Amino acid sequence: MKLYLCLLAVGALTLGGCCCGAETTARQAGPAADARQVFISMTSVRVPEAGVAAEIGKDASGKARRLTQDEAEAMIARWHASDTALVVSAPKILALHGQAATIFVGESIRFARSEAVTNEKGGLDFRIENDDRAVNLGEQMRVTPVVSQDAKTLTLDLDATWREQKNTYDIEQVSRMGATAFERDGVNTWAIRRAFRMPVGAYVLLGNAEMVDGNNGPSRQFVILHARVVTPDEAIGTKVGDS
């Protein structure tokens, strides 16, 4: 009988900060570049299953829902003051019209693998090996904005993921816990993937429809997103990254 356990990361490499390709592109493109650039700010929150109705409202389907500025600011303030909701991040991205921009904040880790084999006495013998797989833990967002000719609306393609390491188990606990203690890949993943149209300057609430059984119980991820068109001069002084 062989059982597998993902242990604590070994050889962790921290990639602190972010990668914002759109900002570099915008500065290098020069005067001939398309002047339509989009500054996108987001606030992401993780909400436990029992608190979704209170923190998000009746319509918590995860589909794009437009908010007024007052509604968005009040909801974000409520998240910060909440004992249950967890504000995960507040990334800001500058993207060129029609081009993808990506931000990643987190670390790349490698897992150690423990192989449990039944010995002649019916007990378990363990052997630990390094695993060649590398997994990005943290937040990664990829956005592609397309601005209308009159610059009043834009279509936004968002691909956002949040990954955290699952609870791990001491080797001595394995024989007591059984196979249910072995989590596949050792990572919890929340994802929001949407393509939608919105007015420039609007606030939109998005969420993932499925509960993820994270370390603190079942939860969902939500994002309030705000997007506005900026000129090249405005873009140069724009701060991007995660706050």
JSON list of C-alpha atoms in Angstrom, two decimals:
[
{"chain": "A", "resi": 1, "resn": "MET", "atom": "CA", "xyz": [0.00, 0.00, 0.00]},
{"chain": "A", "resi": 2, "resn": "LYS", "atom": "CA", "xyz": [1.39, 3.40, -0.95]},
{"chain": "A", "resi": 3, "resn": "LEU", "atom": "CA", "xyz": [0.15, 6.69, 0.45]},
{"chain": "A", "resi": 4, "resn": "TYR", "atom": "CA", "xyz": [1.34, 10.16, -0.45]},
{"chain": "A", "resi": 5, "resn": "LEU", "atom": "CA", "xyz": [1.63, 13.22, 1.75]},
{"chain": "A", "resi": 6, "resn": "CYS", "atom": "CA", "xyz": [2.55, 16.74, 0.71]},
{"chain": "A", "resi": 7, "resn": "LEU", "atom": "CA", "xyz": [4.76, 18.15, 3.43]},
{"chain": "A", "resi": 8, "resn": "LEU", "atom": "CA", "xyz": [6.00, 21.64, 4.18]},
{"chain": "A", "resi": 9, "resn": "ALA", "atom": "CA", "xyz": [7.71, 23.38, 1.30]},
{"chain": "A", "resi": 10, "resn": "VAL", "atom": "CA", "xyz": [11.43, 22.90, 0.84]},
{"chain": "A", "resi": 11, "resn": "GLY", "atom": "CA", "xyz": [13.76, 25.32, -0.88]},
{"chain": "A", "resi": 12, "resn": "ALA", "atom": "CA", "xyz": [11.16, 28.09, -1.02]},
{"chain": "A", "resi": 13, "resn": "LEU", "atom": "CA", "xyz": [12.06, 30.97, -3.32]},
{"chain": "A", "resi": 14, "resn": "THR", "atom": "CA", "xyz": [10.32, 34.26, -2.57]},
{"chain": "A", "resi": 15, "resn": "LEU", "atom": "CA", "xyz": [9.29, 36.35, -5.54]},
{"chain": "A", "resi": 16, "resn": "GLY", "atom": "CA", "xyz": [8.18, 39.31, -3.48]},
{"chain": "A", "resi": 17, "resn": "GLY", "atom": "CA", "xyz": [6.56, 42.18, -5.35]},
{"chain": "A", "resi": 18, "resn": "CYS", "atom": "CA", "xyz": [4.80, 42.05, -8.66]},
{"chain": "A", "resi": 19, "resn": "CYS", "atom": "CA", "xyz": [5.31, 41.74, -12.37]},
{"chain": "A", "resi": 20, "resn": "CYS", "atom": "CA", "xyz": [3.36, 44.37, -14.29]},
{"chain": "A", "resi": 21, "resn": "GLY", "atom": "CA", "xyz": [4.26, 43.97, -17.92]},
{"chain": "A", "resi": 22, "resn": "ALA", "atom": "CA", "xyz": [1.80, 46.57, -19.07]},
{"chain": "A", "resi": 23, "resn": "GLU", "atom": "CA", "xyz": [3.54, 49.37, -17.19]},
{"chain": "A", "resi": 24, "resn": "THR", "atom": "CA", "xyz": [6.88, 48.65, -18.84]},
{"chain": "A", "resi": 25, "resn": "THR", "atom": "CA", "xyz": [5.25, 48.36, -22.26]},
{"chain": "A", "resi": 26, "resn": "ALA", "atom": "CA", "xyz": [3.44, 51.66, -21.81]},
{"chain": "A", "resi": 27, "resn": "ARG", "atom": "CA", "xyz": [6.64, 53.50, -21.04]},
{"chain": "A", "resi": 28, "resn": "GLN", "atom": "CA", "xyz": [8.61, 51.97, -23.87]},
{"chain": "A", "resi": 29, "resn": "ALA", "atom": "CA", "xyz": [6.02, 52.26, -26.59]},
{"chain": "A", "resi": 30, "resn": "GLY", "atom": "CA", "xyz": [6.57, 55.97, -27.18]},
{"chain": "A", "resi": 31, "resn": "PRO", "atom": "CA", "xyz": [4.30, 58.57, -28.80]},
{"chain": "A", "resi": 32, "resn": "ALA", "atom": "CA", "xyz": [3.07, 56.18, -31.48]},
{"chain": "A", "resi": 33, "resn": "ALA", "atom": "CA", "xyz": [1.41, 53.92, -28.93]},
{"chain": "A", "resi": 34, "resn": "ASP", "atom": "CA", "xyz": [-2.37, 53.72, -28.57]},
{"chain": "A", "resi": 35, "resn": "ALA", "atom": "CA", "xyz": [-3.21, 56.43, -26.03]},
{"chain": "A", "resi": 36, "resn": "ARG", "atom": "CA", "xyz": [-5.98, 54.33, -24.53]},
{"chain": "A", "resi": 37, "resn": "GLN", "atom": "CA", "xyz": [-4.58, 52.80, -21.37]},
{"chain": "A", "resi": 38, "resn": "VAL", "atom": "CA", "xyz": [-6.62, 51.41, -18.49]},
{"chain": "A", "resi": 39, "resn": "PHE", "atom": "CA", "xyz": [-5.87, 51.71, -14.77]},
{"chain": "A", "resi": 40, "resn": "ILE", "atom": "CA", "xyz": [-7.57, 48.88, -12.86]},
{"chain": "A", "resi": 41, "resn": "SER", "atom": "CA", "xyz": [-7.81, 48.79, -9.06]},
{"chain": "A", "resi": 42, "resn": "MET", "atom": "CA", "xyz": [-9.24, 45.84, -7.17]},
{"chain": "A", "resi": 43, "resn": "THR", "atom": "CA", "xyz": [-10.01, 44.79, -3.62]},
{"chain": "A", "resi": 44, "resn": "SER", "atom": "CA", "xyz": [-10.28, 41.04, -3.06]},
{"chain": "A", "resi": 45, "resn": "VAL", "atom": "CA", "xyz": [-11.89, 39.40, -0.04]},
{"chain": "A", "resi": 46, "resn": "ARG", "atom": "CA", "xyz": [-12.33, 35.82, 1.21]},
{"chain": "A", "resi": 47, "resn": "VAL", "atom": "CA", "xyz": [-15.69, 35.16, 2.85]},
{"chain": "A", "resi": 48, "resn": "PRO", "atom": "CA", "xyz": [-16.66, 32.03, 4.83]},
{"chain": "A", "resi": 49, "resn": "GLU", "atom": "CA", "xyz": [-19.75, 30.16, 3.68]},
{"chain": "A", "resi": 50, "resn": "ALA", "atom": "CA", "xyz": [-21.83, 31.30, 6.65]},
{"chain": "A", "resi": 51, "resn": "GLY", "atom": "CA", "xyz": [-20.99, 34.96, 6.07]},
{"chain": "A", "resi": 52, "resn": "VAL", "atom": "CA", "xyz": [-21.62, 35.33, 2.33]},
{"chain": "A", "resi": 53, "resn": "ALA", "atom": "CA", "xyz": [-25.14, 36.77, 2.66]},
{"chain": "A", "resi": 54, "resn": "ALA", "atom": "CA", "xyz": [-24.09, 39.32, 5.29]},
{"chain": "A", "resi": 55, "resn": "GLU", "atom": "CA", "xyz": [-20.87, 40.43, 3.58]},
{"chain": "A", "resi": 56, "resn": "ILE", "atom": "CA", "xyz": [-21.94, 40.32, -0.09]},
{"chain": "A", "resi": 57, "resn": "GLY", "atom": "CA", "xyz": [-25.73, 40.71, -0.06]},
{"chain": "A", "resi": 58, "resn": "LYS", "atom": "CA", "xyz": [-28.61, 38.72, -1.50]},
{"chain": "A", "resi": 59, "resn": "ASP", "atom": "CA", "xyz": [-27.13, 38.48, -5.00]},
{"chain": "A", "resi": 60, "resn": "ALA", "atom": "CA", "xyz": [-23.97, 36.48, -4.30]},
{"chain": "A", "resi": 61, "resn": "SER", "atom": "CA", "xyz": [-24.02, 34.40, -7.48]},
{"chain": "A", "resi": 62, "resn": "GLY", "atom": "CA", "xyz": [-20.58, 35.65, -8.48]},
{"chain": "A", "resi": 63, "resn": "LYS", "atom": "CA", "xyz": [-21.78, 37.14, -11.78]},
{"chain": "A", "resi": 64, "resn": "ALA", "atom": "CA", "xyz": [-20.68, 40.70, -12.61]},
{"chain": "A", "resi": 65, "resn": "ARG", "atom": "CA", "xyz": [-22.79, 43.10, -10.57]},
{"chain": "A", "resi": 66, "resn": "ARG", "atom": "CA", "xyz": [-22.50, 46.86, -10.93]},
{"chain": "A", "resi": 67, "resn": "LEU", "atom": "CA", "xyz": [-22.16, 48.99, -7.79]},
{"chain": "A", "resi": 68, "resn": "THR", "atom": "CA", "xyz": [-22.26, 52.72, -7.22]},
{"chain": "A", "resi": 69, "resn": "GLN", "atom": "CA", "xyz": [-19.13, 54.31, -5.78]},
{"chain": "A", "resi": 70, "resn": "ASP", "atom": "CA", "xyz": [-20.85, 54.73, -2.42]},
{"chain": "A", "resi": 71, "resn": "GLU", "atom": "CA", "xyz": [-21.94, 51.07, -2.40]},
{"chain": "A", "resi": 72, "resn": "ALA", "atom": "CA", "xyz": [-18.45, 49.87, -3.30]},
{"chain": "A", "resi": 73, "resn": "GLU", "atom": "CA", "xyz": [-16.73, 52.00, -0.67]},
{"chain": "A", "resi": 74, "resn": "ALA", "atom": "CA", "xyz": [-19.24, 50.98, 2.01]},
{"chain": "A", "resi": 75, "resn": "MET", "atom": "CA", "xyz": [-18.81, 47.28, 1.19]},
{"chain": "A", "resi": 76, "resn": "ILE", "atom": "CA", "xyz": [-15.01, 47.51, 1.30]},
{"chain": "A", "resi": 77, "resn": "ALA", "atom": "CA", "xyz": [-15.17, 49.37, 4.62]},
{"chain": "A", "resi": 78, "resn": "ARG", "atom": "CA", "xyz": [-17.47, 46.64, 5.98]},
{"chain": "A", "resi": 79, "resn": "TRP", "atom": "CA", "xyz": [-15.01, 43.97, 4.88]},
{"chain": "A", "resi": 80, "resn": "HIS", "atom": "CA", "xyz": [-12.14, 45.69, 6.69]},
{"chain": "A", "resi": 81, "resn": "ALA", "atom": "CA", "xyz": [-14.20, 45.97, 9.88]},
{"chain": "A", "resi": 82, "resn": "SER", "atom": "CA", "xyz": [-15.58, 42.42, 9.70]},
{"chain": "A", "resi": 83, "resn": "ASP", "atom": "CA", "xyz": [-14.53, 39.63, 12.05]},
{"chain": "A", "resi": 84, "resn": "THR", "atom": "CA", "xyz": [-15.26, 36.99, 9.40]},
{"chain": "A", "resi": 85, "resn": "ALA", "atom": "CA", "xyz": [-14.32, 38.45, 6.00]},
{"chain": "A", "resi": 86, "resn": "LEU", "atom": "CA", "xyz": [-10.61, 38.53, 5.15]},
{"chain": "A", "resi": 87, "resn": "VAL", "atom": "CA", "xyz": [-9.37, 41.26, 2.81]},
{"chain": "A", "resi": 88, "resn": "VAL", "atom": "CA", "xyz": [-6.67, 39.40, 0.90]},
{"chain": "A", "resi": 89, "resn": "SER", "atom": "CA", "xyz": [-5.19, 42.12, -1.31]},
{"chain": "A", "resi": 90, "resn": "ALA", "atom": "CA", "xyz": [-5.74, 45.37, -3.17]},
{"chain": "A", "resi": 91, "resn": "PRO", "atom": "CA", "xyz": [-3.79, 45.10, -6.44]},
{"chain": "A", "resi": 92, "resn": "LYS", "atom": "CA", "xyz": [-3.52, 47.88, -9.03]},
{"chain": "A", "resi": 93, "resn": "ILE", "atom": "CA", "xyz": [-2.72, 47.17, -12.67]},
{"chain": "A", "resi": 94, "resn": "LEU", "atom": "CA", "xyz": [-1.99, 49.45, -15.64]},
{"chain": "A", "resi": 95, "resn": "ALA", "atom": "CA", "xyz": [-2.80, 47.81, -18.98]},
{"chain": "A", "resi": 96, "resn": "LEU", "atom": "CA", "xyz": [-2.66, 48.88, -22.60]},
{"chain": "A", "resi": 97, "resn": "HIS", "atom": "CA", "xyz": [-5.81, 48.74, -24.70]},
{"chain": "A", "resi": 98, "resn": "GLY", "atom": "CA", "xyz": [-6.10, 45.26, -26.22]},
{"chain": "A", "resi": 99, "resn": "GLN", "atom": "CA", "xyz": [-3.05, 43.83, -24.41]},
{"chain": "A", "resi": 100, "resn": "ALA", "atom": "CA", "xyz": [-2.82, 41.54, -21.40]},
{"chain": "A", "resi": 101, "resn": "ALA", "atom": "CA", "xyz": [-1.16, 42.66, -18.18]},
{"chain": "A", "resi": 102, "resn": "THR", "atom": "CA", "xyz": [-0.21, 40.31, -15.34]},
{"chain": "A", "resi": 103, "resn": "ILE", "atom": "CA", "xyz": [0.55, 40.78, -11.65]},
{"chain": "A", "resi": 104, "resn": "PHE", "atom": "CA", "xyz": [1.87, 38.07, -9.32]},
{"chain": "A", "resi": 105, "resn": "VAL", "atom": "CA", "xyz": [2.45, 38.49, -5.59]},
{"chain": "A", "resi": 106, "resn": "GLY", "atom": "CA", "xyz": [3.62, 35.43, -3.70]},
{"chain": "A", "resi": 107, "resn": "GLU", "atom": "CA", "xyz": [6.29, 32.74, -3.81]},
{"chain": "A", "resi": 108, "resn": "SER", "atom": "CA", "xyz": [7.21, 29.67, -5.82]},
{"chain": "A", "resi": 109, "resn": "ILE", "atom": "CA", "xyz": [7.68, 26.56, -3.67]},
{"chain": "A", "resi": 110, "resn": "ARG", "atom": "CA", "xyz": [8.66, 22.94, -4.12]},
{"chain": "A", "resi": 111, "resn": "PHE", "atom": "CA", "xyz": [7.03, 20.16, -2.15]},
{"chain": "A", "resi": 112, "resn": "ALA", "atom": "CA", "xyz": [8.66, 17.26, -0.37]},
{"chain": "A", "resi": 113, "resn": "ARG", "atom": "CA", "xyz": [6.91, 13.92, -0.90]},
{"chain": "A", "resi": 114, "resn": "SER", "atom": "CA", "xyz": [6.55, 11.22, 1.73]},
{"chain": "A", "resi": 115, "resn": "GLU", "atom": "CA", "xyz": [5.99, 7.67, 0.53]},
{"chain": "A", "resi": 116, "resn": "ALA", "atom": "CA", "xyz": [4.37, 5.40, 3.14]},
{"chain": "A", "resi": 117, "resn": "VAL", "atom": "CA", "xyz": [4.87, 1.64, 2.59]},
{"chain": "A", "resi": 118, "resn": "THR", "atom": "CA", "xyz": [3.43, -1.18, 4.73]},
{"chain": "A", "resi": 119, "resn": "ASN", "atom": "CA", "xyz": [6.23, -3.20, 6.29]},
{"chain": "A", "resi": 120, "resn": "GLU", "atom": "CA", "xyz": [6.31, -6.89, 7.28]},
{"chain": "A", "resi": 121, "resn": "LYS", "atom": "CA", "xyz": [4.93, -6.13, 10.77]},
{"chain": "A", "resi": 122, "resn": "GLY", "atom": "CA", "xyz": [1.93, -4.28, 9.36]},
{"chain": "A", "resi": 123, "resn": "GLY", "atom": "CA", "xyz": [3.24, -0.85, 10.27]},
{"chain": "A", "resi": 124, "resn": "LEU", "atom": "CA", "xyz": [4.25, 2.01, 8.01]},
{"chain": "A", "resi": 125, "resn": "ASP", "atom": "CA", "xyz": [7.75, 2.90, 6.87]},
{"chain": "A", "resi": 126, "resn": "PHE", "atom": "CA", "xyz": [8.33, 6.39, 5.46]},
{"chain": "A", "resi": 127, "resn": "ARG", "atom": "CA", "xyz": [10.72, 7.70, 2.86]},
{"chain": "A", "resi": 128, "resn": "ILE", "atom": "CA", "xyz": [10.96, 11.41, 2.08]},
{"chain": "A", "resi": 129, "resn": "GLU", "atom": "CA", "xyz": [11.95, 12.60, -1.39]},
{"chain": "A", "resi": 130, "resn": "ASN", "atom": "CA", "xyz": [12.15, 16.00, -3.02]},
{"chain": "A", "resi": 131, "resn": "ASP", "atom": "CA", "xyz": [9.47, 16.66, -5.61]},
{"chain": "A", "resi": 132, "resn": "ASP", "atom": "CA", "xyz": [10.42, 18.42, -8.85]},
{"chain": "A", "resi": 133, "resn": "ARG", "atom": "CA", "xyz": [7.05, 20.19, -9.06]},
{"chain": "A", "resi": 134, "resn": "ALA", "atom": "CA", "xyz": [7.02, 23.92, -8.37]},
{"chain": "A", "resi": 135, "resn": "VAL", "atom": "CA", "xyz": [3.76, 25.62, -7.34]},
{"chain": "A", "resi": 136, "resn": "ASN", "atom": "CA", "xyz": [3.07, 29.34, -7.20]},
{"chain": "A", "resi": 137, "resn": "LEU", "atom": "CA", "xyz": [1.42, 30.31, -3.92]},
{"chain": "A", "resi": 138, "resn": "GLY", "atom": "CA", "xyz": [-0.21, 33.72, -3.62]},
{"chain": "A", "resi": 139, "resn": "GLU", "atom": "CA", "xyz": [-2.17, 35.87, -6.01]},
{"chain": "A", "resi": 140, "resn": "GLN", "atom": "CA", "xyz": [-1.95, 36.05, -9.78]},
{"chain": "A", "resi": 141, "resn": "MET", "atom": "CA", "xyz": [-4.14, 38.25, -11.98]},
{"chain": "A", "resi": 142, "resn": "ARG", "atom": "CA", "xyz": [-4.18, 38.60, -15.75]},
{"chain": "A", "resi": 143, "resn": "VAL", "atom": "CA", "xyz": [-6.40, 41.29, -17.28]},
{"chain": "A", "resi": 144, "resn": "THR", "atom": "CA", "xyz": [-7.00, 42.32, -20.88]},
{"chain": "A", "resi": 145, "resn": "PRO", "atom": "CA", "xyz": [-9.02, 45.52, -21.45]},
{"chain": "A", "resi": 146, "resn": "VAL", "atom": "CA", "xyz": [-10.54, 46.57, -24.78]},
{"chain": "A", "resi": 147, "resn": "VAL", "atom": "CA", "xyz": [-11.77, 50.17, -24.82]},
{"chain": "A", "resi": 148, "resn": "SER", "atom": "CA", "xyz": [-14.62, 51.29, -27.10]},
{"chain": "A", "resi": 149, "resn": "GLN", "atom": "CA", "xyz": [-13.95, 53.96, -29.71]},
{"chain": "A", "resi": 150, "resn": "ASP", "atom": "CA", "xyz": [-15.81, 56.60, -27.70]},
{"chain": "A", "resi": 151, "resn": "ALA", "atom": "CA", "xyz": [-13.95, 55.51, -24.53]},
{"chain": "A", "resi": 152, "resn": "LYS", "atom": "CA", "xyz": [-17.24, 55.22, -22.63]},
{"chain": "A", "resi": 153, "resn": "THR", "atom": "CA", "xyz": [-17.25, 51.43, -22.20]},
{"chain": "A", "resi": 154, "resn": "LEU", "atom": "CA", "xyz": [-14.70, 48.65, -22.08]},
{"chain": "A", "resi": 155, "resn": "THR", "atom": "CA", "xyz": [-14.68, 44.88, -22.28]},
{"chain": "A", "resi": 156, "resn": "LEU", "atom": "CA", "xyz": [-12.54, 43.30, -19.59]},
{"chain": "A", "resi": 157, "resn": "ASP", "atom": "CA", "xyz": [-11.20, 39.74, -19.61]},
{"chain": "A", "resi": 158, "resn": "LEU", "atom": "CA", "xyz": [-10.15, 38.79, -16.07]},
{"chain": "A", "resi": 159, "resn": "ASP", "atom": "CA", "xyz": [-8.32, 35.62, -15.01]},
{"chain": "A", "resi": 160, "resn": "ALA", "atom": "CA", "xyz": [-7.56, 35.73, -11.28]},
{"chain": "A", "resi": 161, "resn": "THR", "atom": "CA", "xyz": [-6.33, 32.94, -9.00]},
{"chain": "A", "resi": 162, "resn": "TRP", "atom": "CA", "xyz": [-5.42, 32.75, -5.33]},
{"chain": "A", "resi": 163, "resn": "ARG", "atom": "CA", "xyz": [-3.47, 29.75, -4.02]},
{"chain": "A", "resi": 164, "resn": "GLU", "atom": "CA", "xyz": [-2.56, 28.79, -0.47]},
{"chain": "A", "resi": 165, "resn": "GLN", "atom": "CA", "xyz": [-0.81, 25.76, 0.96]},
{"chain": "A", "resi": 166, "resn": "LYS", "atom": "CA", "xyz": [-3.17, 23.32, 2.61]},
{"chain": "A", "resi": 167, "resn": "ASN", "atom": "CA", "xyz": [-2.80, 22.22, 6.18]},
{"chain": "A", "resi": 168, "resn": "THR", "atom": "CA", "xyz": [-0.01, 19.68, 6.37]},
{"chain": "A", "resi": 169, "resn": "TYR", "atom": "CA", "xyz": [0.35, 16.76, 8.73]},
{"chain": "A", "resi": 170, "resn": "ASP", "atom": "CA", "xyz": [3.16, 15.47, 10.87]},
{"chain": "A", "resi": 171, "resn": "ILE", "atom": "CA", "xyz": [4.41, 12.07, 9.67]},
{"chain": "A", "resi": 172, "resn": "GLU", "atom": "CA", "xyz": [3.53, 10.45, 13.01]},
{"chain": "A", "resi": 173, "resn": "GLN", "atom": "CA", "xyz": [-0.12, 11.39, 12.46]},
{"chain": "A", "resi": 174, "resn": "VAL", "atom": "CA", "xyz": [-0.45, 9.63, 9.12]},
{"chain": "A", "resi": 175, "resn": "SER", "atom": "CA", "xyz": [-1.16, 6.15, 10.41]},
{"chain": "A", "resi": 176, "resn": "ARG", "atom": "CA", "xyz": [-3.86, 7.52, 12.72]},
{"chain": "A", "resi": 177, "resn": "MET", "atom": "CA", "xyz": [-5.55, 9.74, 10.13]},
{"chain": "A", "resi": 178, "resn": "GLY", "atom": "CA", "xyz": [-5.51, 7.40, 7.17]},
{"chain": "A", "resi": 179, "resn": "ALA", "atom": "CA", "xyz": [-5.79, 8.34, 3.51]},
{"chain": "A", "resi": 180, "resn": "THR", "atom": "CA", "xyz": [-8.08, 11.30, 4.18]},
{"chain": "A", "resi": 181, "resn": "ALA", "atom": "CA", "xyz": [-5.04, 13.15, 5.55]},
{"chain": "A", "resi": 182, "resn": "PHE", "atom": "CA", "xyz": [-3.35, 13.23, 2.16]},
{"chain": "A", "resi": 183, "resn": "GLU", "atom": "CA", "xyz": [-4.34, 16.35, 0.22]},
{"chain": "A", "resi": 184, "resn": "ARG", "atom": "CA", "xyz": [-3.73, 16.25, -3.53]},
{"chain": "A", "resi": 185, "resn": "ASP", "atom": "CA", "xyz": [-0.97, 18.74, -4.48]},
{"chain": "A", "resi": 186, "resn": "GLY", "atom": "CA", "xyz": [-1.27, 20.36, -1.06]},
{"chain": "A", "resi": 187, "resn": "VAL", "atom": "CA", "xyz": [-2.82, 23.56, -2.47]},
{"chain": "A", "resi": 188, "resn": "ASN", "atom": "CA", "xyz": [-6.19, 25.30, -2.15]},
{"chain": "A", "resi": 189, "resn": "THR", "atom": "CA", "xyz": [-7.19, 27.35, -5.21]},
{"chain": "A", "resi": 190, "resn": "TRP", "atom": "CA", "xyz": [-9.83, 30.05, -5.61]},
{"chain": "A", "resi": 191, "resn": "ALA", "atom": "CA", "xyz": [-10.40, 31.33, -9.15]},
{"chain": "A", "resi": 192, "resn": "ILE", "atom": "CA", "xyz": [-12.44, 34.05, -10.85]},
{"chain": "A", "resi": 193, "resn": "ARG", "atom": "CA", "xyz": [-12.49, 33.96, -14.64]},
{"chain": "A", "resi": 194, "resn": "ARG", "atom": "CA", "xyz": [-14.86, 36.38, -16.34]},
{"chain": "A", "resi": 195, "resn": "ALA", "atom": "CA", "xyz": [-15.18, 38.38, -19.56]},
{"chain": "A", "resi": 196, "resn": "PHE", "atom": "CA", "xyz": [-17.67, 41.21, -19.28]},
{"chain": "A", "resi": 197, "resn": "ARG", "atom": "CA", "xyz": [-18.52, 44.68, -20.52]},
{"chain": "A", "resi": 198, "resn": "MET", "atom": "CA", "xyz": [-18.67, 47.68, -18.18]},
{"chain": "A", "resi": 199, "resn": "PRO", "atom": "CA", "xyz": [-18.91, 51.48, -18.33]},
{"chain": "A", "resi": 200, "resn": "VAL", "atom": "CA", "xyz": [-15.56, 53.21, -17.92]},
{"chain": "A", "resi": 201, "resn": "GLY", "atom": "CA", "xyz": [-15.23, 54.45, -14.34]},
{"chain": "A", "resi": 202, "resn": "ALA", "atom": "CA", "xyz": [-17.78, 51.97, -12.97]},
{"chain": "A", "resi": 203, "resn": "TYR", "atom": "CA", "xyz": [-17.44, 49.66, -9.96]},
{"chain": "A", "resi": 204, "resn": "VAL", "atom": "CA", "xyz": [-18.16, 45.95, -10.45]},
{"chain": "A", "resi": 205, "resn": "LEU", "atom": "CA", "xyz": [-18.46, 43.09, -7.93]},
{"chain": "A", "resi": 206, "resn": "LEU", "atom": "CA", "xyz": [-17.36, 39.62, -9.07]},
{"chain": "A", "resi": 207, "resn": "GLY", "atom": "CA", "xyz": [-16.98, 36.28, -7.30]},
{"chain": "A", "resi": 208, "resn": "ASN", "atom": "CA", "xyz": [-16.34, 32.58, -7.74]},
{"chain": "A", "resi": 209, "resn": "ALA", "atom": "CA", "xyz": [-19.49, 30.50, -7.64]},
{"chain": "A", "resi": 210, "resn": "GLU", "atom": "CA", "xyz": [-18.02, 27.44, -5.91]},
{"chain": "A", "resi": 211, "resn": "MET", "atom": "CA", "xyz": [-17.05, 27.04, -2.30]},
{"chain": "A", "resi": 212, "resn": "VAL", "atom": "CA", "xyz": [-13.42, 26.06, -1.70]},
{"chain": "A", "resi": 213, "resn": "ASP", "atom": "CA", "xyz": [-12.66, 23.99, 1.38]},
{"chain": "A", "resi": 214, "resn": "GLY", "atom": "CA", "xyz": [-9.77, 26.10, 2.62]},
{"chain": "A", "resi": 215, "resn": "ASN", "atom": "CA", "xyz": [-7.73, 25.85, 5.81]},
{"chain": "A", "resi": 216, "resn": "ASN", "atom": "CA", "xyz": [-10.38, 27.79, 7.74]},
{"chain": "A", "resi": 217, "resn": "GLY", "atom": "CA", "xyz": [-13.38, 25.99, 6.27]},
{"chain": "A", "resi": 218, "resn": "PRO", "atom": "CA", "xyz": [-15.48, 26.47, 3.11]},
{"chain": "A", "resi": 219, "resn": "SER", "atom": "CA", "xyz": [-15.17, 29.96, 1.66]},
{"chain": "A", "resi": 220, "resn": "ARG", "atom": "CA", "xyz": [-15.55, 32.02, -1.51]},
{"chain": "A", "resi": 221, "resn": "GLN", "atom": "CA", "xyz": [-13.49, 34.77, -3.07]},
{"chain": "A", "resi": 222, "resn": "PHE", "atom": "CA", "xyz": [-14.96, 38.12, -4.23]},
{"chain": "A", "resi": 223, "resn": "VAL", "atom": "CA", "xyz": [-13.46, 41.17, -5.95]},
{"chain": "A", "resi": 224, "resn": "ILE", "atom": "CA", "xyz": [-14.62, 44.76, -6.30]},
{"chain": "A", "resi": 225, "resn": "LEU", "atom": "CA", "xyz": [-13.06, 46.16, -9.46]},
{"chain": "A", "resi": 226, "resn": "HIS", "atom": "CA", "xyz": [-12.81, 49.75, -10.71]},
{"chain": "A", "resi": 227, "resn": "ALA", "atom": "CA", "xyz": [-11.44, 50.66, -14.14]},
{"chain": "A", "resi": 228, "resn": "ARG", "atom": "CA", "xyz": [-10.76, 54.02, -15.77]},
{"chain": "A", "resi": 229, "resn": "VAL", "atom": "CA", "xyz": [-9.03, 55.17, -18.95]},
{"chain": "A", "resi": 230, "resn": "VAL", "atom": "CA", "xyz": [-5.86, 57.23, -18.45]},
{"chain": "A", "resi": 231, "resn": "THR", "atom": "CA", "xyz": [-3.63, 59.23, -20.82]},
{"chain": "A", "resi": 232, "resn": "PRO", "atom": "CA", "xyz": [0.07, 58.34, -21.31]},
{"chain": "A", "resi": 233, "resn": "ASP", "atom": "CA", "xyz": [1.08, 61.29, -19.13]},
{"chain": "A", "resi": 234, "resn": "GLU", "atom": "CA", "xyz": [-1.24, 60.14, -16.33]},
{"chain": "A", "resi": 235, "resn": "ALA", "atom": "CA", "xyz": [0.03, 56.56, -16.69]},
{"chain": "A", "resi": 236, "resn": "ILE", "atom": "CA", "xyz": [3.67, 57.54, -16.05]},
{"chain": "A", "resi": 237, "resn": "GLY", "atom": "CA", "xyz": [2.89, 58.68, -12.52]},
{"chain": "A", "resi": 238, "resn": "THR", "atom": "CA", "xyz": [0.48, 55.84, -11.73]},
{"chain": "A", "resi": 239, "resn": "LYS", "atom": "CA", "xyz": [1.44, 53.50, -8.89]},
{"chain": "A", "resi": 240, "resn": "VAL", "atom": "CA", "xyz": [0.87, 49.82, -9.60]},
{"chain": "A", "resi": 241, "resn": "GLY", "atom": "CA", "xyz": [1.36, 46.66, -7.57]},
{"chain": "A", "resi": 242, "resn": "ASP", "atom": "CA", "xyz": [-0.29, 45.36, -4.44]},
{"chain": "A", "resi": 243, "resn": "SER", "atom": "CA", "xyz": [-1.16, 47.39, -1.36]}
]
